[in-house]
Amino acid sequence: MKKLYHGGKILTMEDRMPAEAVLTDGAKVIGVGKKEELLRMAPDAEPVDLDGKTMLPGFIDAHSHFTQVAMGFLQVSLDGAGSVEEIHNRILEFIQREKIRPGSWVQARDYDHNLLPDGKHLTVDEIESLAPEHALVIQHKSGHSGLMNRMALRHVGITTDTESPEGGYIGKDTKGLTGYLEENAYFDAAKKVPMPGPEELLHAYEMAQEQYASFGITTIQEGMLVDEMLPLYQLLLNARILKLDLAVYPDKETLAAAEQQIGMYGTGYHSHVRIGGIKIFLDGSPQGRTAWMTEPYQGDEDYRGYGTMTDMEVLDALREAGKRKVQIIAHCNGDAAAEQFLNCLETAEQEYPVLRTLRPVIIHGQFMRPDQMLKARDLGAVVSFFTAHTWYWGDVHVQNFGLERASRISAAASALACGLPFTFHQDAPVILPDMLETIWCAVNRRTKNGIILGADQRISVWEALKAVTVNAAYQYFEEDQKGSIAPGKRADFVILSENPLEVPKDRIRKIRVLETIKDGESIFCQGH
Ligand SMILES: [Zn+2]
Ligand SMILES: [Zn+2]
């Protein structure tokens, strides 16, 4: 069926001038231009009046973890909860929202007793009050301990007679079990918590898909597929619930099995899923003080974070990518990690020149220096910045790295100046995949404390929009299909309440996504 979109501001991202109208036929765009001309091409097209709203190509998620986003819907986050009341409210809301039947398991994560008023763990009575009709397990933010209510303890077979295992501790006092489990006691118990069933898993994937769509995203990523996730993918593929396009990046060891299951690299999407290449990660994160830096952290004489792979391992992965002719995406946060990757890439490209045409992606590239950007450009690489770091952790970075280095985080203006292709991501579920917030961050670079972090790294709204549309399509080798609104490309669109190019820069993150259209079909709509 043909549709004629008109009556709004259509930013094709091909051209700074908005288009008057767009004609689609099913999943494809077949015309862009004057309404009159397009009507002549297709007099029977169904008119879609944008009513003054702004239409753009669908946003492209340059890096995130789809399955982890989905799994987040199966657990309630207690992150930042600072009182028993708040913990209680979050759990209650989760049980109601997810309609969890009495007697079933409820899993909570990111509980932190340090945030409670006296810094003490919840008492047995408090734990019991949280979800008396459910088996409740609460994982501590450290991942190394947890709490269980009586029903949960009963299900995993822990009684007052159970002795603490080697390297673990089962909390007890004069009245019996306290519900607190530490290290091996917790790990053993957690293993007995049943995995969610297929129905729950699929529901979680659906919720995740809807979340991305609600932010105007039409192409998403599985930023690291490991062996254990293959059964989940079997389920996902069989159920055919995907409407968004999903590019999957297995680790080197899982690539062959993933190709068996999903389809060979380079053969495009199969039921909306394709293998994107392989994923490696070279260091940790700046907010966790584990990003691998060439200079020491602020206030530390020689601590520089650390790498997670040897040069040999990085080279092996690159050679594998070269041999198999697949794209490689590499998590590098610190500049030392970027250095290692670029040096190895340079070596590997001498052996496998094809690598430079495979658009290797540096994921995060938070502290890449200008000299590294030039080198990356010359090696044919792309960098994808986790841009919203300036807002979420900008103030922490100033403490960890000093103002000068912190000001260079996500240095988009430098990348732009040297001609290194760059994209933006949110690394969901680390933060929500909120593209407009990310664009707001890239053009304002404000921290939560209100400082402007690296004013010279701010870029224009137009360039920020390109990062999540045309540039991201390029990163995925999909520029002939996506990233802009042009004849022959997919009918993937997002409709916004206001035009990001016209509102004051500070208002960009207040713009709402009204509708998301994938392959010509509306997949998210909140009334406009
Ligand atoms: Zn990462
Ligand atoms: Zn990631």
PDB file of C-alpha atoms in Angstrom, residues 242-344:
ATOM      1  CA  LEU A 242      10.953  -8.976  16.059  1.00  0.00           C
ATOM      2  CA  LYS A 243       9.794  -5.901  14.212  1.00  0.00           C
ATOM      3  CA  LEU A 244      13.012  -3.950  14.654  1.00  0.00           C
ATOM      4  CA  ASP A 245      16.166  -4.987  12.815  1.00  0.00           C
ATOM      5  CA  LEU A 246      18.704  -6.558  15.142  1.00  0.00           C
ATOM      6  CA  ALA A 247      22.438  -6.806  14.399  1.00  0.00           C
ATOM      7  CA  VAL A 248      24.130  -9.429  16.555  1.00  0.00           C
ATOM      8  CA  TYR A 249      27.819  -9.420  17.497  1.00  0.00           C
ATOM      9  CA  PRO A 250      28.946 -12.746  18.974  1.00  0.00           C
ATOM     10  CA  ASP A 251      32.308 -13.156  20.624  1.00  0.00           C
ATOM     11  CA  LYS A 252      34.918 -14.897  18.489  1.00  0.00           C
ATOM     12  CA  GLU A 253      34.190 -18.319  19.986  1.00  0.00           C
ATOM     13  CA  THR A 254      30.442 -18.091  19.416  1.00  0.00           C
ATOM     14  CA  LEU A 255      30.526 -16.733  15.850  1.00  0.00           C
ATOM     15  CA  ALA A 256      30.263 -20.077  14.042  1.00  0.00           C
ATOM     16  CA  ALA A 257      27.421 -21.386  16.208  1.00  0.00           C
ATOM     17  CA  ALA A 258      25.591 -18.075  15.931  1.00  0.00           C
ATOM     18  CA  GLU A 259      25.909 -18.128  12.140  1.00  0.00           C
ATOM     19  CA  GLN A 260      24.471 -21.644  12.128  1.00  0.00           C
ATOM     20  CA  GLN A 261      21.500 -20.435  14.064  1.00  0.00           C
ATOM     21  CA  ILE A 262      20.908 -16.969  12.632  1.00  0.00           C
ATOM     22  CA  GLY A 263      22.367 -17.089   9.131  1.00  0.00           C
ATOM     23  CA  MET A 264      25.807 -16.506   7.655  1.00  0.00           C
ATOM     24  CA  TYR A 265      27.565 -13.159   7.955  1.00  0.00           C
ATOM     25  CA  GLY A 266      26.912 -10.968   4.954  1.00  0.00           C
ATOM     26  CA  THR A 267      23.614 -12.584   3.989  1.00  0.00           C
ATOM     27  CA  GLY A 268      21.490  -9.795   5.436  1.00  0.00           C
ATOM     28  CA  TYR A 269      18.584  -9.988   7.832  1.00  0.00           C
ATOM     29  CA  HIS A 270      16.704 -13.219   8.415  1.00  0.00           C
ATOM     30  CA  SER A 271      13.400 -12.456  10.148  1.00  0.00           C
ATOM     31  CA  HIS A 272      14.942  -9.127  11.239  1.00  0.00           C
ATOM     32  CA  VAL A 273      18.150 -10.625  12.664  1.00  0.00           C
ATOM     33  CA  ARG A 274      21.599 -10.696  11.142  1.00  0.00           C
ATOM     34  CA  ILE A 275      25.141 -11.382  12.282  1.00  0.00           C
ATOM     35  CA  GLY A 276      26.982  -8.064  12.437  1.00  0.00           C
ATOM     36  CA  GLY A 277      30.475  -9.367  13.110  1.00  0.00           C
ATOM     37  CA  ILE A 278      32.469 -10.098  16.234  1.00  0.00           C
ATOM     38  CA  LYS A 279      32.833  -8.270  19.515  1.00  0.00           C
ATOM     39  CA  ILE A 280      35.858  -7.953  21.756  1.00  0.00           C
ATOM     40  CA  PHE A 281      36.474  -5.792  24.808  1.00  0.00           C
ATOM     41  CA  LEU A 282      39.807  -4.369  25.808  1.00  0.00           C
ATOM     42  CA  ASP A 283      39.217  -2.606  29.135  1.00  0.00           C
ATOM     43  CA  GLY A 284      36.668  -1.528  31.754  1.00  0.00           C
ATOM     44  CA  SER A 285      34.770   1.696  32.340  1.00  0.00           C
ATOM     45  CA  PRO A 286      35.776   5.203  33.432  1.00  0.00           C
ATOM     46  CA  GLN A 287      33.006   5.491  36.033  1.00  0.00           C
ATOM     47  CA  GLY A 288      34.160   2.188  37.539  1.00  0.00           C
ATOM     48  CA  ARG A 289      37.799   3.404  37.481  1.00  0.00           C
ATOM     49  CA  THR A 290      38.739   0.457  35.285  1.00  0.00           C
ATOM     50  CA  ALA A 291      39.188   2.227  31.934  1.00  0.00           C
ATOM     51  CA  TRP A 292      42.763   1.640  30.797  1.00  0.00           C
ATOM     52  CA  MET A 293      44.556   4.993  30.576  1.00  0.00           C
ATOM     53  CA  THR A 294      48.031   6.029  29.440  1.00  0.00           C
ATOM     54  CA  GLU A 295      48.249   8.574  32.287  1.00  0.00           C
ATOM     55  CA  PRO A 296      47.401   7.794  35.937  1.00  0.00           C
ATOM     56  CA  TYR A 297      43.996   8.518  37.407  1.00  0.00           C
ATOM     57  CA  GLN A 298      43.657  11.847  39.194  1.00  0.00           C
ATOM     58  CA  GLY A 299      45.206  11.805  42.658  1.00  0.00           C
ATOM     59  CA  ASP A 300      46.908   8.472  42.080  1.00  0.00           C
ATOM     60  CA  GLU A 301      50.570   8.129  41.381  1.00  0.00           C
ATOM     61  CA  ASP A 302      50.516   5.202  39.054  1.00  0.00           C
ATOM     62  CA  TYR A 303      47.077   3.611  38.847  1.00  0.00           C
ATOM     63  CA  ARG A 304      46.047   3.654  35.190  1.00  0.00           C
ATOM     64  CA  GLY A 305      43.274   1.062  35.106  1.00  0.00           C
ATOM     65  CA  TYR A 306      44.085  -2.046  33.118  1.00  0.00           C
ATOM     66  CA  GLY A 307      43.538  -3.938  29.897  1.00  0.00           C
ATOM     67  CA  THR A 308      41.596  -7.177  29.651  1.00  0.00           C
ATOM     68  CA  MET A 309      43.301  -8.709  26.607  1.00  0.00           C
ATOM     69  CA  THR A 310      46.921  -9.254  25.625  1.00  0.00           C
ATOM     70  CA  ASP A 311      48.190  -7.803  22.338  1.00  0.00           C
ATOM     71  CA  MET A 312      48.277 -11.362  21.047  1.00  0.00           C
ATOM     72  CA  GLU A 313      44.628 -11.916  21.885  1.00  0.00           C
ATOM     73  CA  VAL A 314      43.595  -8.669  20.207  1.00  0.00           C
ATOM     74  CA  LEU A 315      45.656  -9.589  17.157  1.00  0.00           C
ATOM     75  CA  ASP A 316      44.137 -13.058  17.058  1.00  0.00           C
ATOM     76  CA  ALA A 317      40.642 -11.609  17.061  1.00  0.00           C
ATOM     77  CA  LEU A 318      41.573  -9.158  14.299  1.00  0.00           C
ATOM     78  CA  ARG A 319      43.182 -11.894  12.224  1.00  0.00           C
ATOM     79  CA  GLU A 320      40.058 -13.984  12.649  1.00  0.00           C
ATOM     80  CA  ALA A 321      37.973 -11.025  11.452  1.00  0.00           C
ATOM     81  CA  GLY A 322      40.352 -10.541   8.523  1.00  0.00           C
ATOM     82  CA  LYS A 323      40.337 -14.207   7.609  1.00  0.00           C
ATOM     83  CA  ARG A 324      36.566 -14.483   7.851  1.00  0.00           C
ATOM     84  CA  LYS A 325      36.057 -11.004   6.329  1.00  0.00           C
ATOM     85  CA  VAL A 326      33.721  -9.926   9.126  1.00  0.00           C
ATOM     86  CA  GLN A 327      33.368  -6.606  10.903  1.00  0.00           C
ATOM     87  CA  ILE A 328      34.868  -6.323  14.374  1.00  0.00           C
ATOM     88  CA  ILE A 329      33.628  -4.043  17.129  1.00  0.00           C
ATOM     89  CA  ALA A 330      35.944  -3.378  20.049  1.00  0.00           C
ATOM     90  CA  HIS A 331      35.060  -1.931  23.427  1.00  0.00           C
ATOM     91  CA  CYS A 332      37.833   0.566  24.295  1.00  0.00           C
ATOM     92  CA  ASN A 333      37.190   3.230  26.917  1.00  0.00           C
ATOM     93  CA  GLY A 334      40.616   4.459  27.991  1.00  0.00           C
ATOM     94  CA  ASP A 335      43.170   5.879  25.575  1.00  0.00           C
ATOM     95  CA  ALA A 336      45.567   3.014  26.374  1.00  0.00           C
ATOM     96  CA  ALA A 337      42.928   0.532  25.244  1.00  0.00           C
ATOM     97  CA  ALA A 338      42.365   2.537  22.055  1.00  0.00           C
ATOM     98  CA  GLU A 339      46.144   2.591  21.552  1.00  0.00           C
ATOM     99  CA  GLN A 340      46.380  -1.170  21.878  1.00  0.00           C
ATOM    100  CA  PHE A 341      43.511  -1.706  19.472  1.00  0.00           C
ATOM    101  CA  LEU A 342      44.843   0.721  16.867  1.00  0.00           C
ATOM    102  CA  ASN A 343      48.363  -0.709  17.006  1.00  0.00           C
ATOM    103  CA  CYS A 344      47.041  -4.238  16.618  1.00  0.00           C
TER     104      CYS A 344
END
